[in-house]
Amino acid sequence: MENSNEIKIRRVLEQIHDPEIPVLSITDMGIVREVKEEAGTWVISITPTYSGCPAMDMIAASIKMELSAQGYPGAEVRFVLSPAWTTDWMTEAGKEKLKAYGIAPPNPRQQVCRDELFAPDEAVQCPHCGSWHTARISEFGSTACKALYRCEDCKEPFDYFKCH
Amino acid sequence: MNQKKTSYILHLADNSLILGQRNSEWCGHGPVLEQDIAITNITLDLVGQARSLYQYAASLLGEGTTEDSLAYLRTEREFLNCLLVEQPKADWAHTVLRQFFFSTYQYYLCQQLLSHPDAQLAAIAEKSLKEVRYHVRWSGEWVIRLGDGTTESKQRLQLALAALWPYTGELFMPAAYESGQGTDLSAIRPLWNEKVQAVLREATLDLPGETFMHSGGKTGVHTEHLGFILAEMQYMQRTYPGCEW
Ligand SMILES: [Zn+2]
């Protein structure tokens, strides 16, 4: 019984989207860490992408509202910080959705996250034309999780979801 | 309740909040759009770190304390941030150099906090460290770019260095509440020095010599600048107590 409830709840969570990247659900993002029942209350643990992510409060509110509407009132949302969120937790389906939306998905982790200054930019594929001939404009994009790139072939700017 | 520990957590939180508040003054005024966005993203990270720490401190303090009461209702003497972060916003050179000094310090501190026996402090450090790495890289690159740039940019950075250097010593002067917290500032200092000297050298700057170091912020004795920041930051809660967005 409990298991089937958990599956239903996870299905509800799949329908909740990140307000800043509406093409991704919170499960695509990999921020749902645990769904469990504690003394009759469903507890959903989520982890922020970045400490200051302004979407977290809204996501927590959406989870409570949506679960309540689907027959699970009074759910509790907990924030967990450790282990810290990494783009490795983004699902493959999520990465495909990002690309179709025009945001380059995060590269596999080992390519980046170096400490040395002026490290050569990692190769990022243009989500519009598929070219690898791209250049970083800025390490920080429209949100903390993205960097701004430009395609040297199709000349379009695009967001890159940083490896983190 | 362990008062030393809550003071320590507030000290960490105040550092992040006050520097975040200072940097937010750039919002809409950055030298170019991309860098305006960069500095405000760093600000968001800093304020996010402060929130995690205030929430944790509030849970330890109890008695109706909240993250908001800690940020908005404490007085100047109750803030435990170092003097470096409260110094007024000057030009871009001053901003990136201060960020580099602070982020480099935070980088080594977070690494020590990773093995802190308190799981929540360790978790906040683990989360912060990933962001701080970006901040160190971004600010370090700007220090080199300006120092090794034009005559004017170098001059401005050299002036910023003279202005900020006397505030860097306090980072490594332990306050009473820092002892027994599992962090060792004397171990961070040589690492910080090495990194900072390497970047300043690459930026072709004249390295500062021995000089008097200001202190006091960590124990609540601040420069006159903190009062003005608090007046602006706390105005809404003081005027309309308990107001919410
Ligand atoms: Zn392209």
mmCIF file of C-alpha atoms and ligand atoms in Angstrom:
data_model
loop_
_atom_site.group_PDB
_atom_site.id
_atom_site.type_symbol
_atom_site.label_atom_id
_atom_site.label_comp_id
_atom_site.label_asym_id
_atom_site.label_seq_id
_atom_site.Cartn_x
_atom_site.Cartn_y
_atom_site.Cartn_z
ATOM 1 C CA MET A 1 0.000 0.000 0.000
ATOM 2 C CA GLU A 2 2.617 2.430 1.168
ATOM 3 C CA ASN A 3 4.683 1.693 -1.883
ATOM 4 C CA SER A 4 1.878 2.408 -4.283
ATOM 5 C CA ASN A 5 1.290 5.707 -2.493
ATOM 6 C CA GLU A 6 4.921 6.589 -2.932
ATOM 7 C CA ILE A 7 4.715 5.796 -6.626
ATOM 8 C CA LYS A 8 1.629 7.995 -6.960
ATOM 9 C CA ILE A 9 3.333 10.824 -5.113
ATOM 10 C CA ARG A 10 6.401 10.556 -7.304
ATOM 11 C CA ARG A 11 4.114 10.795 -10.343
ATOM 12 C CA VAL A 12 2.646 13.994 -8.938
ATOM 13 C CA LEU A 13 6.166 15.361 -8.392
ATOM 14 C CA GLU A 14 7.004 14.631 -12.031
ATOM 15 C CA GLN A 15 4.344 17.192 -12.956
ATOM 16 C CA ILE A 16 5.839 19.996 -10.873
ATOM 17 C CA HIS A 17 8.115 22.290 -12.803
ATOM 18 C CA ASP A 18 10.988 24.550 -11.971
ATOM 19 C CA PRO A 19 9.512 28.064 -12.347
ATOM 20 C CA GLU A 20 12.762 29.349 -13.866
ATOM 21 C CA ILE A 21 13.204 26.506 -16.367
ATOM 22 C CA PRO A 22 9.598 25.456 -16.940
ATOM 23 C CA VAL A 23 10.552 22.707 -19.368
ATOM 24 C CA LEU A 24 12.084 20.669 -16.524
ATOM 25 C CA SER A 25 10.194 18.910 -13.771
ATOM 26 C CA ILE A 26 11.727 18.777 -10.328
ATOM 27 C CA THR A 27 12.374 15.074 -10.816
ATOM 28 C CA ASP A 28 14.159 15.781 -14.127
ATOM 29 C CA MET A 29 16.333 18.237 -12.201
ATOM 30 C CA GLY A 30 17.215 15.567 -9.672
ATOM 31 C CA ILE A 31 16.327 17.719 -6.683
ATOM 32 C CA VAL A 32 13.838 15.272 -5.140
ATOM 33 C CA ARG A 33 15.956 13.280 -2.702
ATOM 34 C CA GLU A 34 13.426 11.259 -0.754
ATOM 35 C CA VAL A 35 9.708 10.503 -0.459
ATOM 36 C CA LYS A 36 8.659 8.780 2.737
ATOM 37 C CA GLU A 37 5.888 8.532 5.274
ATOM 38 C CA GLU A 38 6.598 9.530 8.865
ATOM 39 C CA ALA A 39 3.855 8.992 11.445
ATOM 40 C CA GLY A 40 1.112 9.494 8.888
ATOM 41 C CA THR A 41 2.704 12.529 7.205
ATOM 42 C CA TRP A 42 4.301 12.372 3.790
ATOM 43 C CA VAL A 43 7.713 13.997 3.862
ATOM 44 C CA ILE A 44 9.280 15.135 0.606
ATOM 45 C CA SER A 45 12.978 15.998 0.845
ATOM 46 C CA ILE A 46 14.376 18.298 -1.816
ATOM 47 C CA THR A 47 17.794 19.851 -2.250
ATOM 48 C CA PRO A 48 18.504 23.333 -3.633
ATOM 49 C CA THR A 49 20.531 23.654 -6.825
ATOM 50 C CA TYR A 50 22.272 26.777 -5.482
ATOM 51 C CA SER A 51 22.148 28.217 -1.957
ATOM 52 C CA GLY A 52 20.369 31.327 -3.102
ATOM 53 C CA CYS A 53 18.054 29.678 -5.617
ATOM 54 C CA PRO A 54 14.954 31.882 -5.424
ATOM 55 C CA ALA A 55 12.780 29.118 -6.890
ATOM 56 C CA MET A 56 13.012 26.845 -3.848
ATOM 57 C CA ASP A 57 10.232 28.407 -1.776
ATOM 58 C CA MET A 58 7.933 28.386 -4.764
ATOM 59 C CA ILE A 59 8.767 24.758 -5.540
ATOM 60 C CA ALA A 60 8.022 23.783 -1.930
ATOM 61 C CA ALA A 61 4.677 25.578 -2.097
ATOM 62 C CA SER A 62 3.827 23.869 -5.418
ATOM 63 C CA ILE A 63 4.615 20.453 -3.953
ATOM 64 C CA LYS A 64 2.303 21.003 -0.995
ATOM 65 C CA MET A 65 -0.506 22.411 -3.140
ATOM 66 C CA GLU A 66 -0.294 19.742 -5.800
ATOM 67 C CA LEU A 67 -0.111 16.866 -3.318
ATOM 68 C CA SER A 68 -3.029 18.305 -1.405
ATOM 69 C CA ALA A 69 -5.068 18.499 -4.619
ATOM 70 C CA GLN A 70 -4.177 14.873 -5.418
ATOM 71 C CA GLY A 71 -5.349 13.531 -2.071
ATOM 72 C CA TYR A 72 -2.239 13.909 0.083
ATOM 73 C CA PRO A 73 -2.959 16.915 2.290
ATOM 74 C CA GLY A 74 -0.543 18.105 4.955
ATOM 75 C CA ALA A 75 2.643 16.941 3.240
ATOM 76 C CA GLU A 76 5.854 18.329 4.660
ATOM 77 C CA VAL A 77 8.714 19.587 2.491
ATOM 78 C CA ARG A 78 12.215 19.363 3.920
ATOM 79 C CA PHE A 79 15.353 20.949 2.535
ATOM 80 C CA VAL A 80 18.489 18.840 2.646
ATOM 81 C CA LEU A 81 21.891 20.316 1.807
ATOM 82 C CA SER A 82 24.106 17.252 1.922
ATOM 83 C CA PRO A 83 25.064 15.580 -0.285
ATOM 84 C CA ALA A 84 25.103 18.784 -2.306
ATOM 85 C CA TRP A 85 23.150 18.788 -5.549
ATOM 86 C CA THR A 86 25.129 18.080 -8.676
ATOM 87 C CA THR A 87 24.187 18.203 -12.331
ATOM 88 C CA ASP A 88 25.000 14.465 -12.400
ATOM 89 C CA TRP A 89 21.574 13.975 -10.833
ATOM 90 C CA MET A 90 19.782 15.531 -13.791
ATOM 91 C CA THR A 91 18.053 12.763 -15.742
ATOM 92 C CA GLU A 92 18.943 11.958 -19.352
ATOM 93 C CA ALA A 93 15.336 12.814 -20.295
ATOM 94 C CA GLY A 94 15.817 16.143 -18.544
ATOM 95 C CA LYS A 95 18.969 16.863 -20.533
ATOM 96 C CA GLU A 96 17.125 16.117 -23.790
ATOM 97 C CA LYS A 97 14.277 18.430 -22.780
ATOM 98 C CA LEU A 98 16.745 21.225 -21.973
ATOM 99 C CA LYS A 99 18.396 20.877 -25.349
ATOM 100 C CA ALA A 100 15.072 20.940 -27.182
ATOM 101 C CA TYR A 101 14.218 24.078 -25.187
ATOM 102 C CA GLY A 102 17.402 25.819 -26.400
ATOM 103 C CA ILE A 103 19.549 25.447 -23.285
ATOM 104 C CA ALA A 104 22.747 23.411 -23.636
ATOM 105 C CA PRO A 105 22.602 20.616 -21.009
ATOM 106 C CA PRO A 106 25.434 20.210 -18.495
ATOM 107 C CA ASN A 107 28.486 18.344 -19.706
ATOM 108 C CA PRO A 108 29.560 15.219 -17.864
ATOM 109 C CA ARG A 109 31.178 16.251 -14.620
ATOM 110 C CA GLN A 110 34.783 15.277 -15.194
ATOM 111 C CA GLN A 111 35.268 17.830 -17.971
ATOM 112 C CA VAL A 112 35.083 20.904 -15.793
ATOM 113 C CA CYS A 113 34.986 22.365 -12.303
ATOM 114 C CA ARG A 114 38.652 23.234 -12.339
ATOM 115 C CA ASP A 115 40.111 25.761 -9.964
ATOM 116 C CA GLU A 116 42.862 27.350 -12.025
ATOM 117 C CA LEU A 117 42.240 30.825 -13.338
ATOM 118 C CA PHE A 118 41.720 31.363 -17.043
ATOM 119 C CA ALA A 119 41.277 27.625 -17.559
ATOM 120 C CA PRO A 120 40.347 27.025 -21.180
ATOM 121 C CA ASP A 121 36.603 27.069 -21.680
ATOM 122 C CA GLU A 122 35.056 23.654 -21.867
ATOM 123 C CA ALA A 123 33.612 22.648 -25.213
ATOM 124 C CA VAL A 124 29.869 23.158 -25.190
ATOM 125 C CA GLN A 125 27.607 22.120 -28.032
ATOM 126 C CA CYS A 126 25.248 24.707 -29.521
ATOM 127 C CA PRO A 127 21.683 23.556 -28.800
ATOM 128 C CA HIS A 128 20.454 25.264 -31.982
ATOM 129 C CA CYS A 129 22.724 23.946 -34.742
ATOM 130 C CA GLY A 130 24.822 21.291 -32.968
ATOM 131 C CA SER A 131 28.143 23.037 -33.618
ATOM 132 C CA TRP A 132 30.953 22.676 -31.072
ATOM 133 C CA HIS A 133 32.453 25.929 -32.299
ATOM 134 C CA THR A 134 31.180 28.016 -29.384
ATOM 135 C CA ALA A 135 32.621 30.512 -26.897
ATOM 136 C CA ARG A 136 31.748 31.522 -23.376
ATOM 137 C CA ILE A 137 30.511 35.102 -23.010
ATOM 138 C CA SER A 138 30.011 35.026 -19.259
ATOM 139 C CA GLU A 139 30.396 32.536 -16.423
ATOM 140 C CA PHE A 140 27.069 33.692 -14.991
ATOM 141 C CA GLY A 141 23.873 33.742 -17.021
ATOM 142 C CA SER A 142 20.264 34.688 -16.393
ATOM 143 C CA THR A 143 20.244 32.467 -13.310
ATOM 144 C CA ALA A 144 23.055 31.170 -11.080
ATOM 145 C CA CYS A 145 22.849 27.719 -12.664
ATOM 146 C CA LYS A 146 23.556 28.918 -16.191
ATOM 147 C CA ALA A 147 26.437 30.467 -18.125
ATOM 148 C CA LEU A 148 26.094 32.518 -21.276
ATOM 149 C CA TYR A 149 27.583 31.193 -24.526
ATOM 150 C CA ARG A 150 27.644 32.198 -28.165
ATOM 151 C CA CYS A 151 27.718 29.945 -31.219
ATOM 152 C CA GLU A 152 30.432 30.986 -33.684
ATOM 153 C CA ASP A 153 28.676 29.166 -36.541
ATOM 154 C CA CYS A 154 24.975 30.024 -36.334
ATOM 155 C CA LYS A 155 25.829 33.204 -34.356
ATOM 156 C CA GLU A 156 23.051 32.598 -31.841
ATOM 157 C CA PRO A 157 23.640 33.225 -28.135
ATOM 158 C CA PHE A 158 22.485 30.479 -25.775
ATOM 159 C CA ASP A 159 22.397 29.479 -22.133
ATOM 160 C CA TYR A 160 24.529 26.600 -20.912
ATOM 161 C CA PHE A 161 23.413 24.770 -17.799
ATOM 162 C CA LYS A 162 26.740 24.738 -15.934
ATOM 163 C CA CYS A 163 28.264 21.581 -14.642
ATOM 164 C CA HIS A 164 28.019 21.854 -10.881
ATOM 165 C CA MET B 1 22.450 25.931 24.207
ATOM 166 C CA ASN B 2 26.043 26.557 23.286
ATOM 167 C CA GLN B 3 26.466 30.309 23.004
ATOM 168 C CA LYS B 4 29.921 30.128 21.488
ATOM 169 C CA LYS B 5 28.628 27.971 18.703
ATOM 170 C CA THR B 6 25.667 30.202 17.857
ATOM 171 C CA SER B 7 28.002 33.240 17.865
ATOM 172 C CA TYR B 8 30.258 31.382 15.477
ATOM 173 C CA ILE B 9 27.393 30.543 13.127
ATOM 174 C CA LEU B 10 26.165 34.150 13.245
ATOM 175 C CA HIS B 11 29.681 35.361 12.450
ATOM 176 C CA LEU B 12 29.756 33.179 9.329
ATOM 177 C CA ALA B 13 26.243 34.246 8.354
ATOM 178 C CA ASP B 14 26.906 37.964 8.906
ATOM 179 C CA ASN B 15 30.022 37.849 6.711
ATOM 180 C CA SER B 16 27.992 36.448 3.826
ATOM 181 C CA LEU B 17 24.959 38.661 4.350
ATOM 182 C CA ILE B 18 26.842 41.952 4.635
ATOM 183 C CA LEU B 19 29.053 41.265 1.632
ATOM 184 C CA GLY B 20 25.933 40.191 -0.267
ATOM 185 C CA GLN B 21 24.207 43.424 0.718
ATOM 186 C CA ARG B 22 27.243 45.457 -0.383
ATOM 187 C CA ASN B 23 27.500 43.683 -3.717
ATOM 188 C CA SER B 24 23.792 44.127 -4.334
ATOM 189 C CA GLU B 25 24.513 47.848 -4.698
ATOM 190 C CA TRP B 26 25.902 46.940 -8.123
ATOM 191 C CA CYS B 27 22.552 45.606 -9.303
ATOM 192 C CA GLY B 28 21.706 47.595 -12.428
ATOM 193 C CA HIS B 29 25.018 49.508 -12.212
ATOM 194 C CA GLY B 30 27.580 46.899 -13.350
ATOM 195 C CA PRO B 31 30.209 48.043 -15.860
ATOM 196 C CA VAL B 32 28.683 45.797 -18.542
ATOM 197 C CA LEU B 33 25.539 43.700 -18.498
ATOM 198 C CA GLU B 34 27.305 40.323 -18.171
ATOM 199 C CA GLN B 35 29.305 41.475 -15.159
ATOM 200 C CA ASP B 36 26.274 43.095 -13.583
ATOM 201 C CA ILE B 37 24.648 39.655 -13.807
ATOM 202 C CA ALA B 38 27.780 37.937 -12.487
ATOM 203 C CA ILE B 39 28.129 40.082 -9.372
ATOM 204 C CA THR B 40 24.405 39.816 -8.576
ATOM 205 C CA ASN B 41 24.544 36.029 -8.997
ATOM 206 C CA ILE B 42 27.426 35.933 -6.528
ATOM 207 C CA THR B 43 25.318 38.109 -4.245
ATOM 208 C CA LEU B 44 22.476 35.618 -4.488
ATOM 209 C CA ASP B 45 24.825 32.787 -3.491
ATOM 210 C CA LEU B 46 26.081 34.797 -0.508
ATOM 211 C CA VAL B 47 22.597 35.671 0.690
ATOM 212 C CA GLY B 48 21.574 32.029 0.220
ATOM 213 C CA GLN B 49 24.500 30.881 2.383
ATOM 214 C CA ALA B 50 23.558 33.454 4.999
ATOM 215 C CA ARG B 51 19.958 32.197 5.006
ATOM 216 C CA SER B 52 21.019 28.588 5.591
ATOM 217 C CA LEU B 53 23.226 29.702 8.484
ATOM 218 C CA TYR B 54 20.615 32.015 10.035
ATOM 219 C CA GLN B 55 17.983 29.292 9.797
ATOM 220 C CA TYR B 56 20.310 26.923 11.573
ATOM 221 C CA ALA B 57 21.245 29.495 14.247
ATOM 222 C CA ALA B 58 17.539 30.292 14.753
ATOM 223 C CA SER B 59 16.771 26.617 15.318
ATOM 224 C CA LEU B 60 19.473 26.473 18.002
ATOM 225 C CA LEU B 61 18.466 29.741 19.658
ATOM 226 C CA GLY B 62 14.744 28.921 19.761
ATOM 227 C CA GLU B 63 12.421 31.273 21.656
ATOM 228 C CA GLY B 64 10.792 32.566 18.505
ATOM 229 C CA THR B 65 14.047 33.498 16.787
ATOM 230 C CA THR B 66 13.791 33.337 12.990
ATOM 231 C CA GLU B 67 16.192 33.926 10.119
ATOM 232 C CA ASP B 68 14.423 37.251 9.598
ATOM 233 C CA SER B 69 14.730 38.407 13.201
ATOM 234 C CA LEU B 70 18.446 37.620 13.062
ATOM 235 C CA ALA B 71 18.991 39.575 9.855
ATOM 236 C CA TYR B 72 16.579 42.438 10.431
ATOM 237 C CA LEU B 73 16.311 43.022 14.154
ATOM 238 C CA ARG B 74 19.809 42.815 15.561
ATOM 239 C CA THR B 75 21.709 46.022 16.207
ATOM 240 C CA GLU B 76 25.105 47.033 14.903
ATOM 241 C CA ARG B 77 26.976 45.765 17.978
ATOM 242 C CA GLU B 78 25.341 42.364 17.608
ATOM 243 C CA PHE B 79 26.656 41.829 14.073
ATOM 244 C CA LEU B 80 29.830 39.733 14.038
ATOM 245 C CA ASN B 81 31.042 40.187 10.459
ATOM 246 C CA CYS B 82 34.622 41.185 9.731
ATOM 247 C CA LEU B 83 35.329 44.775 8.758
ATOM 248 C CA LEU B 84 36.407 43.824 5.226
ATOM 249 C CA VAL B 85 32.888 43.026 4.044
ATOM 250 C CA GLU B 86 31.268 46.225 5.346
ATOM 251 C CA GLN B 87 33.650 48.668 3.637
ATOM 252 C CA PRO B 88 31.691 50.867 1.203
ATOM 253 C CA LYS B 89 31.370 49.936 -2.421
ATOM 254 C CA ALA B 90 33.922 51.877 -4.430
ATOM 255 C CA ASP B 91 34.906 51.113 -8.033
ATOM 256 C CA TRP B 92 34.971 47.790 -9.875
ATOM 257 C CA ALA B 93 38.628 47.162 -8.973
ATOM 258 C CA HIS B 94 37.786 47.504 -5.278
ATOM 259 C CA THR B 95 34.785 45.175 -5.646
ATOM 260 C CA VAL B 96 36.582 42.342 -7.444
ATOM 261 C CA LEU B 97 39.630 42.559 -5.187
ATOM 262 C CA ARG B 98 37.526 42.398 -2.014
ATOM 263 C CA GLN B 99 35.574 39.487 -3.477
ATOM 264 C CA PHE B 100 38.805 37.702 -4.275
ATOM 265 C CA PHE B 101 40.188 38.217 -0.746
ATOM 266 C CA PHE B 102 36.963 37.072 0.871
ATOM 267 C CA SER B 103 36.159 34.163 -1.446
ATOM 268 C CA THR B 104 39.682 32.771 -1.140
ATOM 269 C CA TYR B 105 39.339 32.888 2.653
ATOM 270 C CA GLN B 106 35.885 31.293 2.434
ATOM 271 C CA TYR B 107 37.198 28.596 0.105
ATOM 272 C CA TYR B 108 39.753 27.307 2.611
ATOM 273 C CA LEU B 109 37.401 27.789 5.545
ATOM 274 C CA CYS B 110 34.643 25.743 3.881
ATOM 275 C CA GLN B 111 37.135 22.971 3.207
ATOM 276 C CA GLN B 112 37.901 22.818 6.921
ATOM 277 C CA LEU B 113 34.216 22.954 7.826
ATOM 278 C CA LEU B 114 33.545 19.906 5.635
ATOM 279 C CA SER B 115 34.853 17.730 8.438
ATOM 280 C CA HIS B 116 33.107 19.684 11.205
ATOM 281 C CA PRO B 117 31.495 17.324 13.743
ATOM 282 C CA ASP B 118 28.242 19.267 13.422
ATOM 283 C CA ALA B 119 26.556 17.660 10.409
ATOM 284 C CA GLN B 120 24.463 20.711 9.543
ATOM 285 C CA LEU B 121 27.447 23.084 9.503
ATOM 286 C CA ALA B 122 29.356 20.581 7.389
ATOM 287 C CA ALA B 123 26.414 20.318 4.982
ATOM 288 C CA ILE B 124 26.163 24.110 4.592
ATOM 289 C CA ALA B 125 29.913 24.243 3.935
ATOM 290 C CA GLU B 126 29.673 21.476 1.350
ATOM 291 C CA LYS B 127 26.924 23.360 -0.470
ATOM 292 C CA SER B 128 28.721 26.711 -0.241
ATOM 293 C CA LEU B 129 32.069 25.361 -1.383
ATOM 294 C CA LYS B 130 30.778 24.523 -4.851
ATOM 295 C CA GLU B 131 29.658 28.113 -5.310
ATOM 296 C CA VAL B 132 32.719 29.683 -3.711
ATOM 297 C CA ARG B 133 34.952 27.920 -6.243
ATOM 298 C CA TYR B 134 33.236 29.885 -8.988
ATOM 299 C CA HIS B 135 33.574 33.099 -7.008
ATOM 300 C CA VAL B 136 37.321 32.605 -6.502
ATOM 301 C CA ARG B 137 37.859 31.909 -10.166
ATOM 302 C CA TRP B 138 35.718 34.790 -11.359
ATOM 303 C CA SER B 139 37.204 37.381 -8.983
ATOM 304 C CA GLY B 140 40.791 36.118 -9.389
ATOM 305 C CA GLU B 141 40.520 36.429 -13.153
ATOM 306 C CA TRP B 142 39.254 39.999 -12.796
ATOM 307 C CA VAL B 143 42.137 40.929 -10.475
ATOM 308 C CA ILE B 144 44.627 39.715 -13.082
ATOM 309 C CA ARG B 145 42.728 41.287 -15.956
ATOM 310 C CA LEU B 146 42.691 44.723 -14.313
ATOM 311 C CA GLY B 147 46.153 44.574 -12.748
ATOM 312 C CA ASP B 148 47.776 43.438 -15.959
ATOM 313 C CA GLY B 149 45.482 45.667 -18.022
ATOM 314 C CA THR B 150 45.669 49.363 -18.863
ATOM 315 C CA THR B 151 47.511 52.053 -16.945
ATOM 316 C CA GLU B 152 44.244 53.216 -15.427
ATOM 317 C CA SER B 153 42.941 49.783 -14.464
ATOM 318 C CA LYS B 154 46.247 48.928 -12.839
ATOM 319 C CA GLN B 155 46.291 52.202 -10.947
ATOM 320 C CA ARG B 156 42.774 51.622 -9.677
ATOM 321 C CA LEU B 157 43.579 48.114 -8.549
ATOM 322 C CA GLN B 158 46.739 49.284 -6.814
ATOM 323 C CA LEU B 159 44.663 51.884 -4.932
ATOM 324 C CA ALA B 160 42.085 49.244 -4.021
ATOM 325 C CA LEU B 161 44.863 47.032 -2.716
ATOM 326 C CA ALA B 162 46.174 49.829 -0.489
ATOM 327 C CA ALA B 163 42.655 50.493 0.811
ATOM 328 C CA LEU B 164 41.635 46.867 1.435
ATOM 329 C CA TRP B 165 44.834 45.226 2.604
ATOM 330 C CA PRO B 166 44.649 46.588 6.189
ATOM 331 C CA TYR B 167 41.289 44.799 6.540
ATOM 332 C CA THR B 168 42.572 41.353 5.558
ATOM 333 C CA GLY B 169 44.437 40.663 8.813
ATOM 334 C CA GLU B 170 41.220 40.402 10.819
ATOM 335 C CA LEU B 171 40.173 37.328 8.846
ATOM 336 C CA PHE B 172 42.903 35.413 10.655
ATOM 337 C CA MET B 173 42.607 36.909 14.151
ATOM 338 C CA PRO B 174 40.431 34.427 15.999
ATOM 339 C CA ALA B 175 37.591 35.788 18.119
ATOM 340 C CA ALA B 176 36.878 34.001 21.399
ATOM 341 C CA TYR B 177 33.910 32.148 19.884
ATOM 342 C CA GLU B 178 36.084 30.706 17.100
ATOM 343 C CA SER B 179 38.137 28.533 19.400
ATOM 344 C CA GLY B 180 36.944 24.977 19.694
ATOM 345 C CA GLN B 181 34.863 25.199 16.497
ATOM 346 C CA GLY B 182 36.997 22.718 14.640
ATOM 347 C CA THR B 183 38.452 25.328 12.310
ATOM 348 C CA ASP B 184 42.025 26.553 12.454
ATOM 349 C CA LEU B 185 42.658 30.021 11.052
ATOM 350 C CA SER B 186 46.409 29.694 11.480
ATOM 351 C CA ALA B 187 46.329 26.789 9.028
ATOM 352 C CA ILE B 188 44.263 28.782 6.519
ATOM 353 C CA ARG B 189 46.492 31.821 6.617
ATOM 354 C CA PRO B 190 49.514 30.394 4.724
ATOM 355 C CA LEU B 191 47.211 28.871 2.081
ATOM 356 C CA TRP B 192 45.405 32.181 1.652
ATOM 357 C CA ASN B 193 48.707 34.070 1.492
ATOM 358 C CA GLU B 194 50.110 31.768 -1.133
ATOM 359 C CA LYS B 195 47.076 32.007 -3.383
ATOM 360 C CA VAL B 196 46.690 35.766 -2.960
ATOM 361 C CA GLN B 197 50.383 36.501 -3.537
ATOM 362 C CA ALA B 198 50.409 34.362 -6.663
ATOM 363 C CA VAL B 199 47.441 36.189 -8.153
ATOM 364 C CA LEU B 200 48.723 39.641 -7.180
ATOM 365 C CA ARG B 201 52.079 38.816 -8.748
ATOM 366 C CA GLU B 202 50.385 37.685 -11.940
ATOM 367 C CA ALA B 203 48.412 40.932 -11.841
ATOM 368 C CA THR B 204 51.815 42.740 -11.802
ATOM 369 C CA LEU B 205 50.924 44.606 -8.601
ATOM 370 C CA ASP B 206 53.350 45.808 -5.956
ATOM 371 C CA LEU B 207 52.821 43.481 -3.027
ATOM 372 C CA PRO B 208 51.854 45.185 0.226
ATOM 373 C CA GLY B 209 54.390 45.218 3.027
ATOM 374 C CA GLU B 210 53.800 44.783 6.751
ATOM 375 C CA THR B 211 51.158 47.201 7.893
ATOM 376 C CA PHE B 212 48.729 47.899 10.724
ATOM 377 C CA MET B 213 45.673 45.647 10.556
ATOM 378 C CA HIS B 214 42.236 46.863 11.626
ATOM 379 C CA SER B 215 40.070 44.577 13.713
ATOM 380 C CA GLY B 216 36.960 44.637 15.860
ATOM 381 C CA GLY B 217 34.144 43.651 13.519
ATOM 382 C CA LYS B 218 34.185 40.035 14.620
ATOM 383 C CA THR B 219 33.418 41.140 18.162
ATOM 384 C CA GLY B 220 30.821 43.734 17.172
ATOM 385 C CA VAL B 221 32.999 46.855 17.088
ATOM 386 C CA HIS B 222 32.435 48.121 13.575
ATOM 387 C CA THR B 223 33.451 50.957 11.305
ATOM 388 C CA GLU B 224 30.806 53.645 10.854
ATOM 389 C CA HIS B 225 29.790 52.040 7.566
ATOM 390 C CA LEU B 226 27.888 49.090 9.032
ATOM 391 C CA GLY B 227 25.258 51.318 10.617
ATOM 392 C CA PHE B 228 24.356 52.745 7.228
ATOM 393 C CA ILE B 229 24.014 49.301 5.648
ATOM 394 C CA LEU B 230 21.786 48.126 8.475
ATOM 395 C CA ALA B 231 19.681 51.274 8.294
ATOM 396 C CA GLU B 232 18.941 50.523 4.655
ATOM 397 C CA MET B 233 18.592 46.752 5.021
ATOM 398 C CA GLN B 234 16.465 46.803 8.165
ATOM 399 C CA TYR B 235 14.309 49.823 7.353
ATOM 400 C CA MET B 236 11.211 47.870 6.276
ATOM 401 C CA GLN B 237 11.106 45.528 9.264
ATOM 402 C CA ARG B 238 11.745 48.368 11.688
ATOM 403 C CA THR B 239 9.080 50.591 10.160
ATOM 404 C CA TYR B 240 6.480 47.875 9.593
ATOM 405 C CA PRO B 241 7.296 45.202 12.194
ATOM 406 C CA GLY B 242 6.477 41.696 10.999
ATOM 407 C CA CYS B 243 5.689 42.764 7.423
ATOM 408 C CA GLU B 244 5.928 40.016 4.810
ATOM 409 C CA TRP B 245 6.183 40.000 1.058
HETATM 410 ZN ZN ZN C 1 24.867 27.178 -33.398
#
